[in-house]
Amino acid sequence: MNYIRSRLGLKLFVSYLAVILVGMAVIGITTKFTTPRAFARHLSFMEEQIGVGMGMGQGQGQGGGMMSDFYRNFQASFNESLVIAVIAASFVAMVVSLVFSRNIIAPMRDMAAASQRIAEGHYDERVQTRGTDELGLLAGRFNQMAEQLEQVETMRRRLIGDVTHELRTPLTAIKGSAEGLMDGILPANDETYQQIHAEAERLSRLVDDLQELSRVESRAYQLDFRDLDASAIIQTVTKRMQFQFEGKRVTLTSNLSAHPVILHADEDRIVQVLTNLVGNALQYTPANGQVTISVEATGNEVRFSVRDTGVGIPPEHLPHIFDRFYRVDKSRSRARGGSGIGLTIAKHLVEAHGGKIWAESEGDGKGSTFIFTLPLAK
């Protein structure tokens, strides 16, 4: 019994056979109780048709015995035919059940083997989709799961490589400066210590950004939704960033709507998104350039945009600009280009609000515009 319970094919076969046997038992019991009455009814009808009447009184006793013998012979022949039919039906049913159970078990075995290979690290494993029934749907879902696992594994490996590369640069600088101090190559003055402190500060910012990215990607945070004034959010970001813009001699302006634009969102997170976008625009806008923040209501959405007159983005890079650690200029150092995580964090936060974010640019040297939309307050 335990062996049968551990084999799906045997359980399907036994279930088919049990259904057949139960059906045959019902047929046998039913015929046992219904055959005598049916036989008597049809025999009486036949006697009426051939004109058997009251004049056959002397032969009734002998006729009754003959009818009894006739019925017993009929019952025996019927039971014999029924047994033969049951044996033949059982044999055919066993063969058909075996074929059907194997057809059902085959894709299950394929998925079991594929899942084992995926568990061993072979994420490119797929199963063949057969038909559009429940098993075919299960196979399709299995392939979808395997594809997502493969993407997650690819992203994990790429993230480890990116993080390793990004951490190595400041660590190498700190290590080199420390060795230079120990060997007496570098002077022990304020400039050397400031360089070491700057690299340590950059390393600390990178670790903080990675921690924030981990929280955002795993949705390990709560959003405090409430009705907000879009213009007030822009004014908050403008005040926070004004000093940095003045230090780089870049003009920061805002283009606000003439009418109040109310959105339903988490204020701190939207301020964080705008701060990341404005900070990115400042990073890639040269001195005497300009960054403009705009907001408007379009349909059921609030549309924010951050436009700059900076270096611009080539068209082939626009689809990847929100990928973590992505660089348009591969030779650009993180000392100038930031951690490469801010745009990724902004994308996840906007999508968590049910919005969309994208970038537009006409090419190198023509500036760029980052746009995101959020739902209007009801």
Coordinates of C-alpha atoms in Angstrom, one line a residue:
M1 CA 0.0 0.0 0.0
N2 CA 2.8 2.4 0.8
Y3 CA 4.5 1.6 -2.5
I4 CA 1.2 2.5 -4.4
R5 CA 0.9 5.7 -2.4
S6 CA 4.4 6.7 -3.4
R7 CA 3.8 6.3 -7.2
L8 CA 1.4 8.7 -8.9
G9 CA 1.1 6.4 -11.9
L10 CA 0.0 3.5 -9.8
K11 CA -2.5 5.6 -8.0
L12 CA -4.0 6.8 -11.3
F13 CA -4.1 3.2 -12.6
V14 CA -5.7 1.9 -9.4
S15 CA -8.2 4.7 -9.4
Y16 CA -9.2 4.0 -13.0
L17 CA -9.5 0.3 -12.1
A18 CA -11.5 1.0 -9.0
V19 CA -14.0 3.1 -10.9
I20 CA -14.4 0.3 -13.5
L21 CA -14.8 -2.4 -10.8
V22 CA -17.4 -0.4 -8.9
G23 CA -19.3 0.2 -12.2
M24 CA -19.2 -3.5 -12.9
A25 CA -20.4 -4.4 -9.4
V26 CA -23.3 -2.0 -9.8
I27 CA -24.2 -3.5 -13.1
G28 CA -24.1 -7.1 -11.6
I29 CA -26.2 -6.2 -8.5
T30 CA -28.7 -4.2 -10.6
T31 CA -29.2 -7.0 -13.1
K32 CA -29.6 -9.6 -10.3
F33 CA -32.6 -7.7 -8.9
T34 CA -34.1 -6.4 -12.1
T35 CA -33.8 -9.4 -14.4
P36 CA -36.5 -11.7 -12.8
R37 CA -39.1 -9.0 -13.0
A38 CA -38.2 -7.9 -16.5
F39 CA -38.2 -11.6 -17.6
A40 CA -41.6 -12.2 -16.1
R41 CA -43.1 -9.1 -17.6
H42 CA -41.8 -9.8 -21.1
L43 CA -42.8 -13.5 -20.9
S44 CA -46.3 -12.5 -19.8
F45 CA -46.5 -10.1 -22.7
M46 CA -45.4 -12.9 -25.1
E47 CA -48.0 -15.3 -23.8
E48 CA -50.7 -12.8 -24.4
Q49 CA -49.4 -12.3 -27.9
I50 CA -49.5 -16.0 -28.9
G51 CA -52.9 -16.6 -27.4
V52 CA -52.2 -18.7 -24.4
G53 CA -55.5 -18.9 -22.5
M54 CA -57.6 -20.6 -19.9
G55 CA -58.0 -23.8 -22.0
M56 CA -54.5 -25.0 -21.2
G57 CA -55.3 -25.9 -17.6
Q58 CA -54.0 -29.4 -17.7
G59 CA -50.6 -28.3 -19.0
Q60 CA -50.2 -25.4 -16.6
G61 CA -48.3 -27.4 -14.0
Q62 CA -46.0 -28.9 -16.6
G63 CA -45.8 -25.5 -18.3
G64 CA -44.9 -23.8 -15.0
G65 CA -42.0 -26.3 -14.5
M66 CA -40.8 -25.7 -18.0
M67 CA -40.9 -22.0 -17.5
S68 CA -38.9 -22.4 -14.3
D69 CA -36.2 -24.5 -16.1
F70 CA -36.3 -22.0 -19.0
Y71 CA -35.7 -19.1 -16.6
R72 CA -32.8 -20.9 -14.8
N73 CA -31.1 -21.6 -18.2
F74 CA -31.7 -18.0 -19.3
Q75 CA -30.2 -16.7 -16.0
A76 CA -27.2 -19.0 -16.3
S77 CA -26.5 -18.0 -19.9
F78 CA -26.9 -14.3 -19.0
N79 CA -24.5 -14.7 -16.0
E80 CA -22.0 -16.5 -18.3
S81 CA -22.2 -13.7 -20.9
L82 CA -21.9 -11.1 -18.1
V83 CA -18.8 -12.8 -16.7
I84 CA -17.1 -13.0 -20.1
A85 CA -18.0 -9.3 -20.8
V86 CA -16.6 -8.3 -17.4
I87 CA -13.3 -10.1 -18.0
A88 CA -13.0 -8.6 -21.5
A89 CA -13.9 -5.1 -20.3
S90 CA -11.4 -5.4 -17.4
F91 CA -8.6 -6.4 -19.7
V92 CA -9.3 -3.6 -22.1
A93 CA -9.8 -1.1 -19.2
M94 CA -6.4 -2.1 -17.7
V95 CA -4.6 -1.5 -21.0
V96 CA -6.3 1.8 -21.6
S97 CA -5.8 2.9 -18.0
L98 CA -2.1 2.0 -18.2
V99 CA -1.7 4.1 -21.5
F100 CA -3.6 7.1 -20.0
S101 CA -1.7 7.0 -16.7
R102 CA 1.6 6.9 -18.6
N103 CA 0.6 9.9 -20.7
I104 CA -0.2 11.8 -17.6
I105 CA 2.9 10.8 -15.7
A106 CA 5.3 11.5 -18.5
P107 CA 5.2 15.3 -18.3
M108 CA 5.2 15.1 -14.5
R109 CA 8.4 13.1 -14.6
D110 CA 9.9 15.6 -17.0
M111 CA 9.2 18.4 -14.6
A112 CA 10.6 16.4 -11.7
A113 CA 13.8 15.9 -13.6
A114 CA 14.0 19.5 -14.7
S115 CA 13.3 20.8 -11.2
Q116 CA 16.2 18.6 -9.9
R117 CA 18.5 20.1 -12.5
I118 CA 17.4 23.6 -11.6
A119 CA 18.1 22.8 -7.9
E120 CA 21.6 21.8 -9.0
G121 CA 22.2 25.2 -10.6
H122 CA 21.2 24.6 -14.2
Y123 CA 18.7 27.5 -14.6
D124 CA 18.5 27.1 -18.4
E125 CA 16.5 23.9 -18.0
R126 CA 13.0 23.9 -19.6
V127 CA 10.2 21.3 -20.1
Q128 CA 8.2 20.7 -23.2
T129 CA 4.7 22.2 -23.2
R130 CA 2.1 19.6 -24.3
G131 CA -1.4 20.8 -25.1
T132 CA -3.5 23.5 -23.4
D133 CA -5.0 21.5 -20.5
E134 CA -4.0 21.7 -16.8
L135 CA -0.8 19.8 -17.3
G136 CA 0.2 22.1 -20.2
L137 CA -0.6 25.1 -18.1
L138 CA 1.5 23.7 -15.3
A139 CA 4.4 23.1 -17.7
G140 CA 4.1 26.7 -18.9
R141 CA 4.1 28.0 -15.4
F142 CA 7.1 25.8 -14.6
N143 CA 9.0 27.3 -17.6
Q144 CA 8.1 30.8 -16.5
M145 CA 9.4 30.1 -13.0
A146 CA 12.6 28.7 -14.4
E147 CA 13.1 31.8 -16.6
Q148 CA 12.6 34.1 -13.6
L149 CA 15.0 32.1 -11.5
E150 CA 17.5 32.4 -14.4
Q151 CA 17.1 36.1 -14.5
V152 CA 17.4 36.4 -10.7
E153 CA 20.6 34.4 -10.8
T154 CA 22.0 36.5 -13.6
M155 CA 21.2 39.7 -11.7
R156 CA 22.7 38.3 -8.6
R157 CA 26.0 37.4 -10.3
R158 CA 26.0 40.8 -12.0
L159 CA 25.3 42.6 -8.8
I160 CA 28.1 40.8 -7.0
G161 CA 30.5 41.7 -9.8
D162 CA 29.3 45.3 -9.8
V163 CA 29.5 45.7 -6.1
T164 CA 33.0 44.1 -6.0
H165 CA 34.2 46.5 -8.7
E166 CA 32.6 49.6 -7.1
L167 CA 34.1 48.8 -3.6
R168 CA 37.5 48.0 -5.0
T169 CA 38.2 51.5 -6.3
P170 CA 37.9 53.4 -2.9
L171 CA 39.5 50.6 -1.0
T172 CA 42.5 50.5 -3.4
A173 CA 42.9 54.3 -3.0
I174 CA 42.7 54.1 0.8
K175 CA 45.1 51.1 0.9
G176 CA 47.6 52.9 -1.5
S177 CA 47.5 56.1 0.6
A178 CA 48.1 54.2 3.8
E179 CA 51.0 52.3 2.3
G180 CA 52.4 55.5 1.0
L181 CA 52.3 57.0 4.5
M182 CA 53.9 54.0 6.0
D183 CA 56.7 53.9 3.5
G184 CA 57.2 57.7 3.7
I185 CA 56.4 58.3 0.1
L186 CA 53.4 60.5 0.9
P187 CA 53.7 63.4 3.3
A188 CA 51.7 63.1 6.5
N189 CA 49.9 66.4 6.0
D190 CA 46.3 67.6 5.8
E191 CA 46.0 67.0 2.1
T192 CA 46.9 63.3 2.3
Y193 CA 44.5 62.8 5.2
Q194 CA 41.7 64.6 3.4
Q195 CA 42.2 62.3 0.4
I196 CA 41.9 59.3 2.6
H197 CA 38.9 60.7 4.3
A198 CA 37.2 61.6 0.9
E199 CA 37.7 58.0 -0.3
A200 CA 36.3 56.6 3.0
E201 CA 33.4 59.0 2.8
R202 CA 32.7 57.8 -0.8
L203 CA 32.9 54.2 0.4
S204 CA 30.4 54.9 3.2
R205 CA 28.0 56.6 0.7
L206 CA 28.2 53.6 -1.6
V207 CA 27.4 51.2 1.3
D208 CA 24.5 53.3 2.3
D209 CA 23.2 53.4 -1.3
L210 CA 23.5 49.6 -1.5
Q211 CA 21.6 49.2 1.7
E212 CA 18.9 51.5 0.5
L213 CA 18.7 49.7 -2.9
S214 CA 18.3 46.3 -1.1
R215 CA 15.4 47.7 1.0
V216 CA 13.7 49.2 -2.1
E217 CA 14.1 46.1 -4.3
S218 CA 12.8 43.8 -1.6
R219 CA 9.9 46.2 -0.7
A220 CA 11.2 46.2 2.9
Y221 CA 9.5 49.5 3.7
Q222 CA 6.1 51.0 4.1
L223 CA 4.5 53.8 2.2
D224 CA 2.6 56.5 4.0
F225 CA 0.1 57.5 1.4
R226 CA -1.7 60.9 1.8
D227 CA -2.8 63.8 -0.4
L228 CA 0.1 66.1 -1.2
D229 CA 0.6 69.4 -3.1
A230 CA 3.0 68.8 -6.0
S231 CA 4.2 72.4 -5.9
A232 CA 5.1 72.1 -2.2
I233 CA 7.2 69.0 -2.9
I234 CA 9.2 70.8 -5.7
Q235 CA 9.8 73.8 -3.4
T236 CA 11.1 71.5 -0.7
V237 CA 13.6 69.9 -3.1
T238 CA 14.6 73.3 -4.6
K239 CA 15.5 74.6 -1.1
R240 CA 17.5 71.5 -0.2
M241 CA 19.5 71.5 -3.5
Q242 CA 20.0 75.3 -3.9
F243 CA 23.3 75.5 -2.1
Q244 CA 24.8 72.7 -4.2
F245 CA 23.7 74.4 -7.4
E246 CA 25.1 77.7 -6.4
G247 CA 28.4 76.0 -5.6
K248 CA 28.7 74.6 -9.1
R249 CA 27.2 77.8 -10.7
V250 CA 24.3 75.9 -12.2
T251 CA 20.8 77.6 -12.3
L252 CA 17.9 75.7 -10.7
T253 CA 14.5 76.8 -11.7
S254 CA 11.0 75.5 -11.3
N255 CA 7.9 75.6 -13.5
L256 CA 4.9 75.1 -11.3
S257 CA 1.2 74.7 -12.3
A258 CA -1.1 77.7 -12.1
H259 CA -3.7 75.5 -10.3
P260 CA -3.1 73.2 -7.3
V261 CA -2.0 69.7 -8.3
I262 CA -2.8 67.2 -5.6
L263 CA -1.4 63.7 -5.7
H264 CA -1.8 60.7 -3.5
A265 CA 1.7 59.5 -2.4
D266 CA 4.3 59.1 0.3
E267 CA 5.9 62.6 0.7
D268 CA 9.3 61.5 1.9
R269 CA 9.7 58.9 -0.9
I270 CA 8.6 61.4 -3.7
V271 CA 11.0 64.0 -2.3
Q272 CA 13.7 61.3 -2.4
V273 CA 12.9 60.5 -6.1
L274 CA 13.0 64.2 -7.1
T275 CA 16.2 64.7 -5.1
N276 CA 17.9 61.8 -6.9
L277 CA 16.8 63.1 -10.3
V278 CA 17.8 66.7 -9.6
G279 CA 21.1 65.5 -8.1
N280 CA 21.8 63.4 -11.2
A281 CA 21.0 66.4 -13.5
L282 CA 23.4 68.6 -11.5
Q283 CA 26.1 65.9 -11.7
Y284 CA 26.1 66.0 -15.5
T285 CA 25.4 69.6 -16.1
P286 CA 28.5 71.9 -16.6
A287 CA 28.9 75.3 -15.0
N288 CA 26.6 78.0 -16.3
G289 CA 24.0 75.3 -17.3
Q290 CA 20.4 75.1 -16.2
V291 CA 18.1 72.5 -14.6
T292 CA 14.4 73.0 -14.6
I293 CA 11.8 71.1 -12.5
S294 CA 8.2 71.1 -13.9
V295 CA 4.9 69.6 -12.9
E296 CA 1.5 69.4 -14.5
A297 CA -1.7 67.4 -14.3
T298 CA -2.5 65.2 -17.4
G299 CA -5.7 63.2 -17.3
N300 CA -5.6 61.1 -14.1
E301 CA -1.9 61.5 -13.5
V302 CA 0.6 64.1 -12.2
R303 CA 3.6 64.5 -14.5
F304 CA 7.0 65.6 -13.0
S305 CA 9.9 66.4 -15.3
V306 CA 13.5 67.3 -14.6
R307 CA 15.2 68.9 -17.7
D308 CA 18.9 69.8 -17.9
T309 CA 21.3 71.3 -20.4
G310 CA 24.0 68.8 -19.6
V311 CA 26.0 66.2 -21.5
G312 CA 22.9 64.3 -22.8
I313 CA 22.4 60.6 -23.3
P314 CA 22.9 58.7 -26.6
P315 CA 19.7 56.9 -27.7
E316 CA 21.1 53.4 -27.4
H317 CA 21.7 54.0 -23.6
L318 CA 18.2 55.3 -22.8
P319 CA 16.7 51.8 -22.2
H320 CA 19.4 51.0 -19.6
I321 CA 19.8 54.3 -17.8
F322 CA 17.9 53.0 -14.8
D323 CA 19.9 49.8 -14.4
R324 CA 22.1 49.6 -11.3
F325 CA 25.7 50.8 -11.7
Y326 CA 25.1 51.6 -15.4
R327 CA 27.4 54.1 -16.9
V328 CA 26.9 55.9 -20.2
D329 CA 30.5 56.9 -20.2
K330 CA 32.4 53.7 -19.2
S331 CA 35.5 55.7 -18.4
R332 CA 33.8 58.0 -16.0
S333 CA 34.9 57.5 -12.4
R334 CA 32.5 57.3 -9.6
A335 CA 34.1 60.3 -8.0
R336 CA 32.4 62.3 -10.7
G337 CA 29.5 60.0 -11.6
G338 CA 28.1 59.0 -8.3
S339 CA 27.3 55.5 -7.1
G340 CA 25.1 54.7 -10.1
I341 CA 22.3 53.5 -7.8
G342 CA 20.2 56.7 -7.4
L343 CA 18.2 56.3 -10.6
T344 CA 17.6 52.6 -9.9
I345 CA 16.2 53.5 -6.4
A346 CA 14.0 56.3 -8.0
K347 CA 12.6 53.8 -10.5
H348 CA 11.6 51.3 -7.8
L349 CA 10.0 54.0 -5.7
V350 CA 8.0 55.4 -8.6
E351 CA 6.7 52.0 -9.6
A352 CA 5.8 51.2 -6.0
H353 CA 3.4 54.2 -6.2
G354 CA 1.9 52.8 -9.3
G355 CA 3.7 55.3 -11.6
K356 CA 6.1 55.2 -14.5
I357 CA 9.5 56.8 -15.1
W358 CA 11.6 57.2 -18.2
A359 CA 14.3 59.4 -19.7
E360 CA 14.4 61.4 -22.9
S361 CA 17.4 62.9 -24.7
E362 CA 18.3 64.1 -28.2
G363 CA 21.9 62.9 -27.9
D364 CA 25.3 63.9 -26.8
G365 CA 25.6 67.6 -25.6
K366 CA 21.9 68.2 -26.0
G367 CA 20.8 67.7 -22.4
S368 CA 18.3 65.2 -21.1
T369 CA 14.9 65.1 -19.4
F370 CA 13.8 62.6 -16.7
I371 CA 10.0 62.2 -16.4
F372 CA 7.8 60.3 -14.0
T373 CA 4.1 60.1 -13.4
L374 CA 2.0 59.5 -10.3
P375 CA -1.7 59.0 -9.8
L376 CA -3.8 62.1 -9.0
A377 CA -5.6 62.2 -5.7
K378 CA -9.3 61.1 -6.0

